[in-house]
Amino acid sequence: MISKTKLGNKGEKLAADFLKNSGMQILDKNFRYGHKEIDIIAKDKDTIVFVEVRARKSTKFGSAEESVTSRKQKLLIEAANFFISKNQLDCEGFRFDVVAIDMKAGPKILHIKNAFTA
């Protein structure tokens, strides 16, 4: 049985490869601000994209995309605000995406652009 950490790492690698193949540039992975973490920070043309990756091997407790709770969204927004201010970025060109991966289906990747707003 695969551990949660290994599943997460595999999911993040699959997501990064998927985003690169979609034409995005990966700027950072596993960016930390205190106990908050952004899985992937990418650039899509002129837009900075903060990506939460969710990999699931079962839908017993809901789908991967359903697991991004409002609390998790708040933590991601806080970390993104810190990243933006630290790097002196234009705040108008960013979005929050979710990459949901169903590992049981082979894996099946669902990329949800603008999954939530700040």
mmCIF file with all atom_site columns, C-alpha atoms in Angstrom:
data_model
loop_
_atom_site.group_PDB
_atom_site.id
_atom_site.type_symbol
_atom_site.label_atom_id
_atom_site.label_alt_id
_atom_site.label_comp_id
_atom_site.label_asym_id
_atom_site.label_entity_id
_atom_site.label_seq_id
_atom_site.pdbx_PDB_ins_code
_atom_site.Cartn_x
_atom_site.Cartn_y
_atom_site.Cartn_z
_atom_site.occupancy
_atom_site.B_iso_or_equiv
_atom_site.pdbx_formal_charge
_atom_site.auth_seq_id
_atom_site.auth_comp_id
_atom_site.auth_asym_id
_atom_site.auth_atom_id
_atom_site.pdbx_PDB_model_num
ATOM 1   C CA . MET A 1 1   ? 0.000   0.000  0.000   1.00 0.00 ? 1   MET A CA 1
ATOM 2   C CA . ILE A 1 2   ? 1.348   3.420  -0.971  1.00 0.00 ? 2   ILE A CA 1
ATOM 3   C CA . SER A 1 3   ? 1.779   5.977  1.842   1.00 0.00 ? 3   SER A CA 1
ATOM 4   C CA . LYS A 1 4   ? 0.045   9.365  1.775   1.00 0.00 ? 4   LYS A CA 1
ATOM 5   C CA . THR A 1 5   ? 3.423   11.080 1.364   1.00 0.00 ? 5   THR A CA 1
ATOM 6   C CA . LYS A 1 6   ? 4.419   8.916  -1.608  1.00 0.00 ? 6   LYS A CA 1
ATOM 7   C CA . LEU A 1 7   ? 0.972   9.363  -3.154  1.00 0.00 ? 7   LEU A CA 1
ATOM 8   C CA . GLY A 1 8   ? 1.266   13.136 -2.711  1.00 0.00 ? 8   GLY A CA 1
ATOM 9   C CA . ASN A 1 9   ? 4.766   13.246 -4.195  1.00 0.00 ? 9   ASN A CA 1
ATOM 10  C CA . LYS A 1 10  ? 3.698   11.142 -7.167  1.00 0.00 ? 10  LYS A CA 1
ATOM 11  C CA . GLY A 1 11  ? 0.640   13.346 -7.673  1.00 0.00 ? 11  GLY A CA 1
ATOM 12  C CA . GLU A 1 12  ? 2.716   16.533 -7.576  1.00 0.00 ? 12  GLU A CA 1
ATOM 13  C CA . LYS A 1 13  ? 5.158   15.145 -10.153 1.00 0.00 ? 13  LYS A CA 1
ATOM 14  C CA . LEU A 1 14  ? 2.299   14.093 -12.451 1.00 0.00 ? 14  LEU A CA 1
ATOM 15  C CA . ALA A 1 15  ? 0.679   17.519 -12.026 1.00 0.00 ? 15  ALA A CA 1
ATOM 16  C CA . ALA A 1 16  ? 3.919   19.410 -12.750 1.00 0.00 ? 16  ALA A CA 1
ATOM 17  C CA . ASP A 1 17  ? 4.530   17.326 -15.883 1.00 0.00 ? 17  ASP A CA 1
ATOM 18  C CA . PHE A 1 18  ? 0.918   17.869 -16.980 1.00 0.00 ? 18  PHE A CA 1
ATOM 19  C CA . LEU A 1 19  ? 1.173   21.646 -16.487 1.00 0.00 ? 19  LEU A CA 1
ATOM 20  C CA . LYS A 1 20  ? 4.510   21.819 -18.356 1.00 0.00 ? 20  LYS A CA 1
ATOM 21  C CA . ASN A 1 21  ? 3.021   19.825 -21.227 1.00 0.00 ? 21  ASN A CA 1
ATOM 22  C CA . SER A 1 22  ? 0.111   22.305 -21.238 1.00 0.00 ? 22  SER A CA 1
ATOM 23  C CA . GLY A 1 23  ? 2.566   25.143 -21.877 1.00 0.00 ? 23  GLY A CA 1
ATOM 24  C CA . MET A 1 24  ? 3.035   26.436 -18.336 1.00 0.00 ? 24  MET A CA 1
ATOM 25  C CA . GLN A 1 25  ? 6.397   27.268 -16.803 1.00 0.00 ? 25  GLN A CA 1
ATOM 26  C CA . ILE A 1 26  ? 6.986   25.846 -13.310 1.00 0.00 ? 26  ILE A CA 1
ATOM 27  C CA . LEU A 1 27  ? 8.401   28.599 -11.069 1.00 0.00 ? 27  LEU A CA 1
ATOM 28  C CA . ASP A 1 28  ? 8.472   26.810 -7.710  1.00 0.00 ? 28  ASP A CA 1
ATOM 29  C CA . LYS A 1 29  ? 7.297   23.655 -5.954  1.00 0.00 ? 29  LYS A CA 1
ATOM 30  C CA . ASN A 1 30  ? 6.364   23.122 -2.321  1.00 0.00 ? 30  ASN A CA 1
ATOM 31  C CA . PHE A 1 31  ? 6.643   26.834 -1.467  1.00 0.00 ? 31  PHE A CA 1
ATOM 32  C CA . ARG A 1 32  ? 6.311   27.268 2.285   1.00 0.00 ? 32  ARG A CA 1
ATOM 33  C CA . TYR A 1 33  ? 5.176   30.193 4.385   1.00 0.00 ? 33  TYR A CA 1
ATOM 34  C CA . GLY A 1 34  ? 5.113   29.046 7.998   1.00 0.00 ? 34  GLY A CA 1
ATOM 35  C CA . HIS A 1 35  ? 2.949   25.922 8.092   1.00 0.00 ? 35  HIS A CA 1
ATOM 36  C CA . LYS A 1 36  ? 1.243   26.889 4.821   1.00 0.00 ? 36  LYS A CA 1
ATOM 37  C CA . GLU A 1 37  ? 2.332   25.323 1.535   1.00 0.00 ? 37  GLU A CA 1
ATOM 38  C CA . ILE A 1 38  ? 1.616   25.878 -2.141  1.00 0.00 ? 38  ILE A CA 1
ATOM 39  C CA . ASP A 1 39  ? 2.246   22.691 -4.099  1.00 0.00 ? 39  ASP A CA 1
ATOM 40  C CA . ILE A 1 40  ? 3.140   24.328 -7.427  1.00 0.00 ? 40  ILE A CA 1
ATOM 41  C CA . ILE A 1 41  ? 3.608   27.921 -8.548  1.00 0.00 ? 41  ILE A CA 1
ATOM 42  C CA . ALA A 1 42  ? 3.539   28.254 -12.310 1.00 0.00 ? 42  ALA A CA 1
ATOM 43  C CA . LYS A 1 43  ? 3.321   30.881 -15.013 1.00 0.00 ? 43  LYS A CA 1
ATOM 44  C CA . ASP A 1 44  ? 0.659   30.638 -17.720 1.00 0.00 ? 44  ASP A CA 1
ATOM 45  C CA . LYS A 1 45  ? 1.504   33.341 -20.261 1.00 0.00 ? 45  LYS A CA 1
ATOM 46  C CA . ASP A 1 46  ? 1.366   36.518 -18.098 1.00 0.00 ? 46  ASP A CA 1
ATOM 47  C CA . THR A 1 47  ? -0.534  34.941 -15.215 1.00 0.00 ? 47  THR A CA 1
ATOM 48  C CA . ILE A 1 48  ? 0.983   33.552 -12.013 1.00 0.00 ? 48  ILE A CA 1
ATOM 49  C CA . VAL A 1 49  ? -0.860  30.341 -11.096 1.00 0.00 ? 49  VAL A CA 1
ATOM 50  C CA . PHE A 1 50  ? -0.965  28.915 -7.574  1.00 0.00 ? 50  PHE A CA 1
ATOM 51  C CA . VAL A 1 51  ? -1.787  25.220 -7.850  1.00 0.00 ? 51  VAL A CA 1
ATOM 52  C CA . GLU A 1 52  ? -3.140  22.870 -5.209  1.00 0.00 ? 52  GLU A CA 1
ATOM 53  C CA . VAL A 1 53  ? -2.586  19.227 -6.156  1.00 0.00 ? 53  VAL A CA 1
ATOM 54  C CA . ARG A 1 54  ? -4.887  16.542 -4.805  1.00 0.00 ? 54  ARG A CA 1
ATOM 55  C CA . ALA A 1 55  ? -4.310  12.869 -5.565  1.00 0.00 ? 55  ALA A CA 1
ATOM 56  C CA . ARG A 1 56  ? -6.699  10.163 -4.471  1.00 0.00 ? 56  ARG A CA 1
ATOM 57  C CA . LYS A 1 57  ? -6.633  6.415  -4.873  1.00 0.00 ? 57  LYS A CA 1
ATOM 58  C CA . SER A 1 58  ? -10.272 6.101  -3.797  1.00 0.00 ? 58  SER A CA 1
ATOM 59  C CA . THR A 1 59  ? -13.408 8.242  -3.828  1.00 0.00 ? 59  THR A CA 1
ATOM 60  C CA . LYS A 1 60  ? -14.618 6.684  -0.572  1.00 0.00 ? 60  LYS A CA 1
ATOM 61  C CA . PHE A 1 61  ? -14.298 10.056 1.193   1.00 0.00 ? 61  PHE A CA 1
ATOM 62  C CA . GLY A 1 62  ? -15.145 12.204 -1.847  1.00 0.00 ? 62  GLY A CA 1
ATOM 63  C CA . SER A 1 63  ? -13.303 13.212 -4.972  1.00 0.00 ? 63  SER A CA 1
ATOM 64  C CA . ALA A 1 64  ? -9.871  14.814 -4.973  1.00 0.00 ? 64  ALA A CA 1
ATOM 65  C CA . GLU A 1 65  ? -11.232 18.194 -6.068  1.00 0.00 ? 65  GLU A CA 1
ATOM 66  C CA . GLU A 1 66  ? -13.866 18.144 -3.294  1.00 0.00 ? 66  GLU A CA 1
ATOM 67  C CA . SER A 1 67  ? -11.116 17.847 -0.683  1.00 0.00 ? 67  SER A CA 1
ATOM 68  C CA . VAL A 1 68  ? -9.934  21.455 -1.165  1.00 0.00 ? 68  VAL A CA 1
ATOM 69  C CA . THR A 1 69  ? -11.887 22.936 1.740   1.00 0.00 ? 69  THR A CA 1
ATOM 70  C CA . SER A 1 70  ? -12.547 26.611 2.439   1.00 0.00 ? 70  SER A CA 1
ATOM 71  C CA . ARG A 1 71  ? -9.941  26.405 5.230   1.00 0.00 ? 71  ARG A CA 1
ATOM 72  C CA . LYS A 1 72  ? -7.355  25.043 2.777   1.00 0.00 ? 72  LYS A CA 1
ATOM 73  C CA . GLN A 1 73  ? -8.274  27.798 0.310   1.00 0.00 ? 73  GLN A CA 1
ATOM 74  C CA . LYS A 1 74  ? -7.713  30.423 3.017   1.00 0.00 ? 74  LYS A CA 1
ATOM 75  C CA . LEU A 1 75  ? -4.254  28.992 3.806   1.00 0.00 ? 75  LEU A CA 1
ATOM 76  C CA . LEU A 1 76  ? -3.344  28.953 0.105   1.00 0.00 ? 76  LEU A CA 1
ATOM 77  C CA . ILE A 1 77  ? -4.465  32.564 -0.300  1.00 0.00 ? 77  ILE A CA 1
ATOM 78  C CA . GLU A 1 78  ? -2.338  33.634 2.696   1.00 0.00 ? 78  GLU A CA 1
ATOM 79  C CA . ALA A 1 79  ? 0.733   31.859 1.297   1.00 0.00 ? 79  ALA A CA 1
ATOM 80  C CA . ALA A 1 80  ? 0.089   33.314 -2.174  1.00 0.00 ? 80  ALA A CA 1
ATOM 81  C CA . ASN A 1 81  ? -0.181  36.851 -0.754  1.00 0.00 ? 81  ASN A CA 1
ATOM 82  C CA . PHE A 1 82  ? 3.176   36.354 0.960   1.00 0.00 ? 82  PHE A CA 1
ATOM 83  C CA . PHE A 1 83  ? 4.744   35.012 -2.273  1.00 0.00 ? 83  PHE A CA 1
ATOM 84  C CA . ILE A 1 84  ? 3.377   37.983 -4.240  1.00 0.00 ? 84  ILE A CA 1
ATOM 85  C CA . SER A 1 85  ? 4.657   40.568 -1.737  1.00 0.00 ? 85  SER A CA 1
ATOM 86  C CA . LYS A 1 86  ? 8.029   38.821 -1.296  1.00 0.00 ? 86  LYS A CA 1
ATOM 87  C CA . ASN A 1 87  ? 8.593   38.792 -5.052  1.00 0.00 ? 87  ASN A CA 1
ATOM 88  C CA . GLN A 1 88  ? 6.990   42.216 -5.685  1.00 0.00 ? 88  GLN A CA 1
ATOM 89  C CA . LEU A 1 89  ? 4.549   40.814 -8.243  1.00 0.00 ? 89  LEU A CA 1
ATOM 90  C CA . ASP A 1 90  ? 1.633   42.569 -9.899  1.00 0.00 ? 90  ASP A CA 1
ATOM 91  C CA . CYS A 1 91  ? -1.377  41.276 -7.975  1.00 0.00 ? 91  CYS A CA 1
ATOM 92  C CA . GLU A 1 92  ? -3.814  41.524 -10.893 1.00 0.00 ? 92  GLU A CA 1
ATOM 93  C CA . GLY A 1 93  ? -2.298  38.661 -12.882 1.00 0.00 ? 93  GLY A CA 1
ATOM 94  C CA . PHE A 1 94  ? -2.791  35.570 -10.732 1.00 0.00 ? 94  PHE A CA 1
ATOM 95  C CA . ARG A 1 95  ? -5.248  32.724 -10.189 1.00 0.00 ? 95  ARG A CA 1
ATOM 96  C CA . PHE A 1 96  ? -5.799  29.608 -8.095  1.00 0.00 ? 96  PHE A CA 1
ATOM 97  C CA . ASP A 1 97  ? -6.061  26.247 -9.859  1.00 0.00 ? 97  ASP A CA 1
ATOM 98  C CA . VAL A 1 98  ? -6.631  22.733 -8.592  1.00 0.00 ? 98  VAL A CA 1
ATOM 99  C CA . VAL A 1 99  ? -5.151  19.665 -10.248 1.00 0.00 ? 99  VAL A CA 1
ATOM 100 C CA . ALA A 1 100 ? -7.143  16.646 -9.094  1.00 0.00 ? 100 ALA A CA 1
ATOM 101 C CA . ILE A 1 101 ? -5.718  13.217 -9.845  1.00 0.00 ? 101 ILE A CA 1
ATOM 102 C CA . ASP A 1 102 ? -7.678  9.981  -9.643  1.00 0.00 ? 102 ASP A CA 1
ATOM 103 C CA . MET A 1 103 ? -4.898  7.405  -9.261  1.00 0.00 ? 103 MET A CA 1
ATOM 104 C CA . LYS A 1 104 ? -7.298  4.476  -9.401  1.00 0.00 ? 104 LYS A CA 1
ATOM 105 C CA . ALA A 1 105 ? -8.355  5.441  -12.945 1.00 0.00 ? 105 ALA A CA 1
ATOM 106 C CA . GLY A 1 106 ? -4.928  5.099  -14.395 1.00 0.00 ? 106 GLY A CA 1
ATOM 107 C CA . PRO A 1 107 ? -4.151  8.113  -13.432 1.00 0.00 ? 107 PRO A CA 1
ATOM 108 C CA . LYS A 1 108 ? -6.865  10.512 -14.610 1.00 0.00 ? 108 LYS A CA 1
ATOM 109 C CA . ILE A 1 109 ? -5.974  14.218 -14.315 1.00 0.00 ? 109 ILE A CA 1
ATOM 110 C CA . LEU A 1 110 ? -8.542  17.000 -13.978 1.00 0.00 ? 110 LEU A CA 1
ATOM 111 C CA . HIS A 1 111 ? -7.203  20.582 -14.199 1.00 0.00 ? 111 HIS A CA 1
ATOM 112 C CA . ILE A 1 112 ? -9.632  23.126 -12.756 1.00 0.00 ? 112 ILE A CA 1
ATOM 113 C CA . LYS A 1 113 ? -8.592  26.670 -13.682 1.00 0.00 ? 113 LYS A CA 1
ATOM 114 C CA . ASN A 1 114 ? -9.802  29.470 -11.389 1.00 0.00 ? 114 ASN A CA 1
ATOM 115 C CA . ALA A 1 115 ? -10.992 26.860 -8.893  1.00 0.00 ? 115 ALA A CA 1
ATOM 116 C CA . PHE A 1 116 ? -11.517 29.594 -6.282  1.00 0.00 ? 116 PHE A CA 1
ATOM 117 C CA . THR A 1 117 ? -10.820 33.301 -5.843  1.00 0.00 ? 117 THR A CA 1
ATOM 118 C CA . ALA A 1 118 ? -9.016  35.363 -3.233  1.00 0.00 ? 118 ALA A CA 1
#
